């Protein structure tokens, strides 16, 4: 945007790239890797900047965190493997039907409840 003096100001990134452990990571690449795992129905990856970790939210019939981590370790470089997994029977969606990333981001500070 332009400020009051007509100078262009950089407000931040509008994509999903983060810098983590010295590497530039596209979070959607982690989502794509998770979706390649047969039991994962849907996935959303966010960066928890407060705790400096990658969090993968995934939808599946049942919680299979250990299986998913093993599969992601086979697919992704070590620095891209999420530091936390959050299982949901159904990921929240917004009114347009897309995954509600804002709601998931807000849930980072809350403990995961039953049946998220």
Short mmCIF file of N, CA, C and O in Angstrom, two decimals:
data_model
loop_
_atom_site.label_atom_id
_atom_site.label_comp_id
_atom_site.label_asym_id
_atom_site.label_seq_id
_atom_site.Cartn_x
_atom_site.Cartn_y
_atom_site.Cartn_z
N UNK A 1 0.85 -1.17 0.00
CA UNK A 1 0.00 0.00 0.00
C UNK A 1 0.89 1.23 0.00
O UNK A 1 2.08 1.16 0.32
N UNK A 2 0.29 2.35 -0.30
CA UNK A 2 1.01 3.61 -0.26
C UNK A 2 0.68 4.34 1.03
O UNK A 2 -0.48 4.38 1.45
N UNK A 3 1.70 4.91 1.67
CA UNK A 3 1.46 5.66 2.91
C UNK A 3 1.11 7.11 2.58
O UNK A 3 0.98 7.48 1.40
N UNK A 4 0.96 7.92 3.60
CA UNK A 4 0.59 9.32 3.43
C UNK A 4 1.58 10.15 2.64
O UNK A 4 1.22 11.18 2.07
N UNK A 5 2.84 9.72 2.57
CA UNK A 5 3.86 10.45 1.80
C UNK A 5 4.00 9.89 0.39
O UNK A 5 4.91 10.28 -0.33
N UNK A 6 3.15 8.96 0.01
CA UNK A 6 3.21 8.39 -1.33
C UNK A 6 4.25 7.30 -1.49
O UNK A 6 4.52 6.86 -2.60
N UNK A 7 4.80 6.81 -0.37
CA UNK A 7 5.79 5.74 -0.41
C UNK A 7 5.10 4.39 -0.34
O UNK A 7 4.09 4.23 0.34
N UNK A 8 5.66 3.44 -1.04
CA UNK A 8 5.11 2.09 -1.04
C UNK A 8 5.57 1.36 0.22
O UNK A 8 6.76 1.33 0.53
N UNK A 9 4.62 0.79 0.97
CA UNK A 9 4.94 0.05 2.20
C UNK A 9 4.66 -1.43 1.98
O UNK A 9 3.62 -1.80 1.43
N UNK A 10 5.57 -2.27 2.45
CA UNK A 10 5.40 -3.72 2.37
C UNK A 10 4.70 -4.18 3.63
O UNK A 10 5.17 -3.93 4.74
N UNK A 11 3.56 -4.85 3.49
CA UNK A 11 2.75 -5.25 4.64
C UNK A 11 2.94 -6.71 5.04
O UNK A 11 2.49 -7.13 6.08
N UNK A 12 3.56 -7.49 4.20
CA UNK A 12 3.75 -8.92 4.52
C UNK A 12 3.44 -9.78 3.32
O UNK A 12 3.05 -9.30 2.27
N UNK A 13 3.58 -11.07 3.51
CA UNK A 13 3.36 -12.02 2.43
C UNK A 13 1.88 -12.37 2.32
O UNK A 13 1.20 -12.51 3.33
N UNK A 14 1.43 -12.57 1.10
CA UNK A 14 0.05 -13.03 0.91
C UNK A 14 0.01 -14.49 0.47
O UNK A 14 -1.04 -15.03 0.19
N UNK A 15 1.18 -15.12 0.41
CA UNK A 15 1.21 -16.54 0.06
C UNK A 15 1.45 -17.36 1.33
O UNK A 15 1.36 -16.85 2.43
N UNK A 16 1.72 -18.62 1.15
CA UNK A 16 1.88 -19.49 2.32
C UNK A 16 3.34 -19.89 2.55
O UNK A 16 3.61 -20.93 3.11
N UNK A 17 4.26 -19.05 2.12
CA UNK A 17 5.67 -19.37 2.31
C UNK A 17 6.14 -18.86 3.67
O UNK A 17 5.83 -17.75 4.08
N UNK A 18 6.89 -19.71 4.37
CA UNK A 18 7.47 -19.33 5.66
C UNK A 18 8.96 -19.67 5.64
O UNK A 18 9.41 -20.49 4.84
N UNK A 19 9.69 -19.02 6.51
CA UNK A 19 11.09 -19.38 6.69
C UNK A 19 11.20 -20.10 8.02
O UNK A 19 10.80 -19.58 9.06
N UNK A 20 11.69 -21.33 7.96
CA UNK A 20 11.75 -22.19 9.15
C UNK A 20 13.04 -22.99 9.11
O UNK A 20 13.36 -23.61 8.09
N UNK A 21 13.78 -22.96 10.18
CA UNK A 21 15.05 -23.69 10.29
C UNK A 21 16.00 -23.34 9.14
O UNK A 21 16.71 -24.20 8.61
N UNK A 22 15.96 -22.07 8.71
CA UNK A 22 16.84 -21.61 7.65
C UNK A 22 16.38 -21.97 6.24
O UNK A 22 17.09 -21.71 5.27
N UNK A 23 15.20 -22.55 6.10
CA UNK A 23 14.68 -22.98 4.80
C UNK A 23 13.39 -22.22 4.48
O UNK A 23 12.59 -21.94 5.37
N UNK A 24 13.21 -21.92 3.22
CA UNK A 24 11.94 -21.36 2.78
C UNK A 24 11.02 -22.52 2.43
O UNK A 24 11.38 -23.39 1.66
N UNK A 25 9.85 -22.53 3.04
CA UNK A 25 8.93 -23.65 2.89
C UNK A 25 7.58 -23.13 2.41
O UNK A 25 7.03 -22.18 2.98
N UNK A 26 7.05 -23.76 1.39
CA UNK A 26 5.68 -23.51 0.95
C UNK A 26 4.79 -24.48 1.71
O UNK A 26 4.90 -25.69 1.55
N UNK A 27 3.94 -23.95 2.57
CA UNK A 27 3.10 -24.82 3.40
C UNK A 27 2.17 -25.70 2.57
O UNK A 27 1.84 -26.81 2.98
N UNK A 28 1.78 -25.21 1.39
CA UNK A 28 0.89 -26.05 0.57
C UNK A 28 1.60 -27.30 0.06
O UNK A 28 0.95 -28.30 -0.24
N UNK A 29 2.93 -27.32 0.02
CA UNK A 29 3.65 -28.54 -0.35
C UNK A 29 3.47 -29.62 0.72
O UNK A 29 3.37 -30.81 0.41
N UNK A 30 3.39 -29.19 1.97
CA UNK A 30 3.15 -30.14 3.06
C UNK A 30 1.72 -30.66 2.98
O UNK A 30 1.47 -31.86 3.17
N UNK A 31 0.78 -29.79 2.64
CA UNK A 31 -0.62 -30.21 2.46
C UNK A 31 -0.72 -31.24 1.34
O UNK A 31 -1.41 -32.26 1.48
N UNK A 32 -0.03 -31.00 0.24
CA UNK A 32 -0.06 -31.92 -0.90
C UNK A 32 0.53 -33.28 -0.49
O UNK A 32 -0.02 -34.34 -0.84
N UNK A 33 1.61 -33.26 0.27
CA UNK A 33 2.21 -34.51 0.75
C UNK A 33 1.24 -35.26 1.65
O UNK A 33 1.09 -36.48 1.54
N UNK A 34 0.55 -34.54 2.53
CA UNK A 34 -0.41 -35.19 3.43
C UNK A 34 -1.56 -35.80 2.64
O UNK A 34 -2.02 -36.90 2.95
N UNK A 35 -2.01 -35.10 1.61
CA UNK A 35 -3.12 -35.61 0.80
C UNK A 35 -2.73 -36.84 -0.02
O UNK A 35 -3.60 -37.58 -0.48
N UNK A 36 -1.43 -37.07 -0.17
CA UNK A 36 -0.96 -38.27 -0.87
C UNK A 36 -1.05 -39.50 0.02
O UNK A 36 -0.93 -40.63 -0.46
N UNK A 37 -1.25 -39.32 1.30
CA UNK A 37 -1.41 -40.43 2.24
C UNK A 37 -2.86 -40.91 2.13
O UNK A 37 -3.78 -40.12 2.29
N UNK A 38 -3.08 -42.19 1.84
CA UNK A 38 -4.42 -42.68 1.51
C UNK A 38 -5.53 -42.37 2.50
O UNK A 38 -6.66 -42.10 2.09
N UNK A 39 -5.27 -42.37 3.80
CA UNK A 39 -6.35 -42.16 4.76
C UNK A 39 -6.66 -40.69 5.04
O UNK A 39 -7.63 -40.38 5.72
N UNK A 40 -5.86 -39.77 4.51
CA UNK A 40 -6.09 -38.34 4.73
C UNK A 40 -7.08 -37.83 3.70
O UNK A 40 -6.86 -37.93 2.49
N UNK A 41 -8.19 -37.30 4.18
CA UNK A 41 -9.24 -36.80 3.29
C UNK A 41 -9.07 -35.33 2.94
O UNK A 41 -9.43 -34.89 1.85
N UNK A 42 -8.55 -34.56 3.88
CA UNK A 42 -8.36 -33.13 3.69
C UNK A 42 -7.24 -32.68 4.61
O UNK A 42 -7.02 -33.30 5.66
N UNK A 43 -6.54 -31.58 4.25
CA UNK A 43 -5.43 -31.13 5.07
C UNK A 43 -5.25 -29.62 4.95
O UNK A 43 -5.55 -29.03 3.91
N UNK A 44 -4.74 -29.05 6.02
CA UNK A 44 -4.43 -27.62 6.06
C UNK A 44 -3.18 -27.45 6.92
O UNK A 44 -3.13 -27.95 8.04
N UNK A 45 -2.21 -26.75 6.41
CA UNK A 45 -0.96 -26.56 7.13
C UNK A 45 -0.79 -25.08 7.47
O UNK A 45 -0.97 -24.21 6.61
N UNK A 46 -0.47 -24.80 8.73
CA UNK A 46 -0.24 -23.44 9.20
C UNK A 46 1.07 -23.38 9.96
O UNK A 46 1.55 -24.40 10.46
N UNK A 47 1.62 -22.17 10.05
CA UNK A 47 2.83 -21.97 10.84
C UNK A 47 2.45 -21.27 12.13
O UNK A 47 1.83 -20.21 12.11
N UNK A 48 2.78 -21.89 13.24
CA UNK A 48 2.52 -21.32 14.56
C UNK A 48 3.74 -20.47 14.92
O UNK A 48 4.75 -20.99 15.40
N UNK A 49 3.66 -19.18 14.63
CA UNK A 49 4.82 -18.30 14.84
C UNK A 49 5.14 -18.10 16.32
O UNK A 49 6.29 -17.86 16.67
N UNK A 50 4.16 -18.24 17.20
CA UNK A 50 4.42 -18.10 18.64
C UNK A 50 5.32 -19.22 19.14
O UNK A 50 6.17 -19.00 20.01
N UNK A 51 5.12 -20.43 18.63
CA UNK A 51 5.91 -21.58 19.08
C UNK A 51 6.94 -22.03 18.05
O UNK A 51 7.63 -23.02 18.25
N UNK A 52 7.00 -21.30 16.93
CA UNK A 52 7.94 -21.60 15.85
C UNK A 52 7.88 -23.06 15.42
O UNK A 52 8.86 -23.80 15.51
N UNK A 53 6.69 -23.47 14.97
CA UNK A 53 6.55 -24.84 14.49
C UNK A 53 5.48 -24.90 13.41
O UNK A 53 4.59 -24.05 13.33
N UNK A 54 5.57 -25.94 12.61
CA UNK A 54 4.60 -26.21 11.56
C UNK A 54 3.52 -27.10 12.15
O UNK A 54 3.82 -28.10 12.81
N UNK A 55 2.27 -26.74 11.90
CA UNK A 55 1.13 -27.52 12.41
C UNK A 55 0.31 -27.98 11.21
O UNK A 55 -0.07 -27.18 10.36
N UNK A 56 0.05 -29.28 11.16
CA UNK A 56 -0.78 -29.84 10.10
C UNK A 56 -2.11 -30.27 10.70
O UNK A 56 -2.16 -31.09 11.62
N UNK A 57 -3.19 -29.71 10.20
CA UNK A 57 -4.55 -30.11 10.55
C UNK A 57 -5.00 -31.07 9.45
O UNK A 57 -4.83 -30.78 8.27
N UNK A 58 -5.53 -32.21 9.86
CA UNK A 58 -5.96 -33.16 8.83
C UNK A 58 -7.30 -33.78 9.19
O UNK A 58 -7.67 -33.89 10.35
N UNK A 59 -8.01 -34.17 8.14
CA UNK A 59 -9.32 -34.81 8.29
C UNK A 59 -9.18 -36.26 7.85
O UNK A 59 -8.60 -36.56 6.80
N UNK A 60 -9.72 -37.14 8.69
CA UNK A 60 -9.67 -38.57 8.41
C UNK A 60 -10.80 -39.24 9.17
O UNK A 60 -11.40 -38.65 10.06
N UNK A 61 -11.09 -40.48 8.81
CA UNK A 61 -12.13 -41.23 9.51
C UNK A 61 -11.73 -41.46 10.95
O UNK A 61 -12.55 -41.43 11.85
N UNK A 62 -10.43 -41.69 11.19
CA UNK A 62 -9.94 -41.91 12.55
C UNK A 62 -8.59 -41.23 12.73
O UNK A 62 -7.89 -40.94 11.77
N UNK A 63 -8.25 -40.99 13.98
CA UNK A 63 -6.97 -40.35 14.30
C UNK A 63 -5.84 -41.35 14.08
O UNK A 63 -5.84 -42.44 14.64
N UNK A 64 -4.87 -40.96 13.24
CA UNK A 64 -3.73 -41.83 12.93
C UNK A 64 -2.45 -41.00 12.88
O UNK A 64 -1.72 -41.02 11.89
N UNK A 65 -2.19 -40.26 13.94
CA UNK A 65 -1.04 -39.36 13.98
C UNK A 65 0.28 -40.07 13.71
O UNK A 65 1.10 -39.60 12.92
N UNK A 66 0.51 -41.19 14.37
CA UNK A 66 1.78 -41.90 14.21
C UNK A 66 1.97 -42.37 12.77
O UNK A 66 3.06 -42.25 12.20
N UNK A 67 0.90 -42.91 12.18
CA UNK A 67 0.98 -43.37 10.79
C UNK A 67 1.25 -42.21 9.84
O UNK A 67 2.02 -42.33 8.90
N UNK A 68 0.60 -41.09 10.10
CA UNK A 68 0.77 -39.92 9.23
C UNK A 68 2.19 -39.36 9.34
O UNK A 68 2.80 -39.05 8.32
N UNK A 69 2.70 -39.25 10.54
CA UNK A 69 4.08 -38.76 10.70
C UNK A 69 5.07 -39.67 9.98
O UNK A 69 5.97 -39.19 9.29
N UNK A 70 4.89 -40.98 10.13
CA UNK A 70 5.78 -41.93 9.43
C UNK A 70 5.71 -41.72 7.92
O UNK A 70 6.75 -41.68 7.24
N UNK A 71 4.52 -41.57 7.40
CA UNK A 71 4.35 -41.37 5.96
C UNK A 71 4.98 -40.05 5.50
O UNK A 71 5.65 -40.01 4.47
N UNK A 72 4.79 -38.99 6.28
CA UNK A 72 5.35 -37.69 5.90
C UNK A 72 6.87 -37.70 5.97
O UNK A 72 7.53 -37.05 5.15
N UNK A 73 7.44 -38.44 6.90
CA UNK A 73 8.90 -38.56 6.98
C UNK A 73 9.48 -39.25 5.75
O UNK A 73 10.63 -39.00 5.38
N UNK A 74 8.68 -40.13 5.13
CA UNK A 74 9.12 -40.80 3.90
C UNK A 74 9.01 -39.89 2.68
O UNK A 74 9.70 -40.09 1.69
N UNK A 75 8.12 -38.90 2.75
CA UNK A 75 7.83 -38.04 1.60
C UNK A 75 8.61 -36.72 1.64
O UNK A 75 9.10 -36.26 0.61
N UNK A 76 8.70 -36.13 2.82
CA UNK A 76 9.22 -34.77 2.96
C UNK A 76 10.63 -34.72 3.54
O UNK A 76 11.02 -35.62 4.30
N UNK A 77 11.37 -33.65 3.24
CA UNK A 77 12.64 -33.43 3.95
C UNK A 77 12.35 -33.22 5.44
O UNK A 77 11.27 -32.75 5.81
N UNK A 78 13.31 -33.52 6.27
CA UNK A 78 13.14 -33.47 7.73
C UNK A 78 12.61 -32.12 8.21
O UNK A 78 11.75 -32.06 9.08
N UNK A 79 13.13 -31.03 7.65
CA UNK A 79 12.74 -29.70 8.12
C UNK A 79 11.30 -29.34 7.75
O UNK A 79 10.75 -28.37 8.28
N UNK A 80 10.67 -30.11 6.87
CA UNK A 80 9.28 -29.83 6.47
C UNK A 80 8.26 -30.69 7.22
O UNK A 80 7.06 -30.46 7.09
N UNK A 81 8.72 -31.67 7.97
CA UNK A 81 7.79 -32.53 8.71
C UNK A 81 7.16 -31.70 9.83
O UNK A 81 7.87 -31.08 10.62
N UNK A 82 5.83 -31.66 9.90
CA UNK A 82 5.16 -30.84 10.92
C UNK A 82 5.58 -31.22 12.34
O UNK A 82 5.78 -32.38 12.66
N UNK A 83 5.68 -30.20 13.20
CA UNK A 83 6.00 -30.41 14.59
C UNK A 83 4.79 -30.79 15.42
O UNK A 83 4.92 -31.26 16.54
N UNK A 84 3.61 -30.59 14.84
CA UNK A 84 2.38 -30.95 15.54
C UNK A 84 1.31 -31.33 14.53
O UNK A 84 1.18 -30.72 13.48
N UNK A 85 0.55 -32.36 14.87
CA UNK A 85 -0.60 -32.77 14.06
C UNK A 85 -1.87 -32.52 14.86
O UNK A 85 -1.90 -32.75 16.06
N UNK A 86 -2.92 -32.08 14.17
CA UNK A 86 -4.22 -31.89 14.81
C UNK A 86 -5.24 -32.65 13.97
O UNK A 86 -5.46 -32.33 12.80
N UNK A 87 -5.84 -33.64 14.55
CA UNK A 87 -6.83 -34.49 13.88
C UNK A 87 -8.23 -33.88 14.01
O UNK A 87 -8.61 -33.38 15.06
N UNK A 88 -8.97 -33.95 12.92
CA UNK A 88 -10.38 -33.55 12.90
C UNK A 88 -11.17 -34.60 12.14
O UNK A 88 -10.71 -35.10 11.10
N UNK A 89 -12.32 -34.94 12.65
CA UNK A 89 -13.23 -35.79 11.86
C UNK A 89 -13.72 -35.01 10.65
O UNK A 89 -13.94 -35.59 9.59
N UNK A 90 -13.88 -33.71 10.85
CA UNK A 90 -14.27 -32.83 9.74
C UNK A 90 -13.65 -31.46 9.97
O UNK A 90 -13.91 -30.82 10.99
N UNK A 91 -12.82 -31.03 9.04
CA UNK A 91 -12.19 -29.72 9.17
C UNK A 91 -13.26 -28.63 9.03
O UNK A 91 -14.19 -28.77 8.24
N UNK A 92 -13.14 -27.54 9.79
CA UNK A 92 -14.13 -26.47 9.70
C UNK A 92 -14.04 -25.76 8.35
O UNK A 92 -12.95 -25.60 7.80
N UNK A 93 -15.18 -25.37 7.84
CA UNK A 93 -15.22 -24.63 6.57
C UNK A 93 -15.91 -23.29 6.78
O UNK A 93 -16.72 -23.12 7.69
N UNK A 94 -15.57 -22.35 5.90
CA UNK A 94 -16.23 -21.05 5.95
C UNK A 94 -17.48 -21.09 5.07
O UNK A 94 -17.83 -22.13 4.51
N UNK A 95 -18.13 -19.97 4.92
CA UNK A 95 -19.41 -19.96 4.19
C UNK A 95 -19.26 -20.24 2.69
O UNK A 95 -20.22 -20.59 2.03
N UNK A 96 -18.03 -20.14 2.18
CA UNK A 96 -17.81 -20.47 0.77
C UNK A 96 -17.40 -21.93 0.57
O UNK A 96 -17.16 -22.36 -0.54
N UNK A 97 -17.31 -22.68 1.69
CA UNK A 97 -16.98 -24.09 1.60
C UNK A 97 -15.50 -24.42 1.65
O UNK A 97 -15.12 -25.58 1.57
N UNK A 98 -14.66 -23.40 1.79
CA UNK A 98 -13.21 -23.63 1.89
C UNK A 98 -12.83 -23.87 3.34
O UNK A 98 -13.55 -23.49 4.26
N UNK A 99 -11.68 -24.52 3.55
CA UNK A 99 -11.20 -24.75 4.92
C UNK A 99 -11.06 -23.40 5.60
O UNK A 99 -10.48 -22.46 5.05
N UNK A 100 -11.59 -23.31 6.80
CA UNK A 100 -11.55 -22.05 7.56
C UNK A 100 -10.21 -21.92 8.27
O UNK A 100 -10.04 -22.32 9.42
N UNK A 101 -9.24 -21.36 7.57
CA UNK A 101 -7.89 -21.21 8.10
C UNK A 101 -7.85 -20.28 9.31
O UNK A 101 -7.07 -20.49 10.24
N UNK A 102 -8.69 -19.25 9.30
CA UNK A 102 -8.72 -18.31 10.43
C UNK A 102 -9.17 -19.03 11.70
O UNK A 102 -8.60 -18.82 12.78
N UNK A 103 -10.15 -19.89 11.59
CA UNK A 103 -10.63 -20.64 12.75
C UNK A 103 -9.54 -21.60 13.25
O UNK A 103 -9.32 -21.74 14.46
N UNK A 104 -8.86 -22.25 12.32
CA UNK A 104 -7.79 -23.17 12.71
C UNK A 104 -6.64 -22.40 13.36
O UNK A 104 -6.09 -22.84 14.37
N UNK A 105 -6.30 -21.25 12.81
CA UNK A 105 -5.24 -20.42 13.38
C UNK A 105 -5.60 -20.01 14.81
O UNK A 105 -4.77 -20.07 15.71
N UNK A 106 -6.86 -19.64 15.03
CA UNK A 106 -7.31 -19.24 16.36
C UNK A 106 -7.27 -20.41 17.33
O UNK A 106 -7.11 -20.22 18.54
N UNK A 107 -7.39 -21.63 16.83
CA UNK A 107 -7.40 -22.81 17.70
C UNK A 107 -6.01 -23.24 18.15
O UNK A 107 -5.87 -24.13 18.98
N UNK A 108 -4.97 -22.62 17.62
CA UNK A 108 -3.60 -23.03 17.96
C UNK A 108 -3.30 -22.90 19.44
O UNK A 108 -2.52 -23.67 19.99
N UNK A 109 -3.92 -21.93 20.11
CA UNK A 109 -3.66 -21.72 21.53
C UNK A 109 -4.56 -22.55 22.43
O UNK A 109 -4.38 -22.55 23.64
N UNK A 110 -5.52 -23.25 21.85
CA UNK A 110 -6.46 -24.04 22.64
C UNK A 110 -6.07 -25.52 22.59
O UNK A 110 -5.60 -26.00 21.58
N UNK A 111 -6.28 -26.24 23.69
CA UNK A 111 -6.03 -27.69 23.63
C UNK A 111 -7.04 -28.35 22.70
O UNK A 111 -8.17 -27.90 22.58
N UNK A 112 -6.60 -29.40 22.03
CA UNK A 112 -7.50 -30.08 21.12
C UNK A 112 -8.54 -30.85 21.90
O UNK A 112 -8.22 -31.62 22.80
N UNK A 113 -9.82 -30.62 21.57
CA UNK A 113 -10.91 -31.30 22.26
C UNK A 113 -11.32 -32.56 21.57
O UNK A 113 -10.83 -32.89 20.49
N UNK A 114 -12.22 -33.26 22.17
CA UNK A 114 -12.74 -34.48 21.58
C UNK A 114 -13.56 -34.15 20.35
O UNK A 114 -14.39 -33.27 20.38
N UNK A 115 -13.30 -34.86 19.28
CA UNK A 115 -14.11 -34.74 18.08
C UNK A 115 -13.91 -33.46 17.31
O UNK A 115 -14.77 -33.02 16.60
N UNK A 116 -12.72 -32.82 17.42
CA UNK A 116 -12.45 -31.62 16.62
C UNK A 116 -12.60 -31.94 15.16
O UNK A 116 -12.39 -33.01 14.71
#
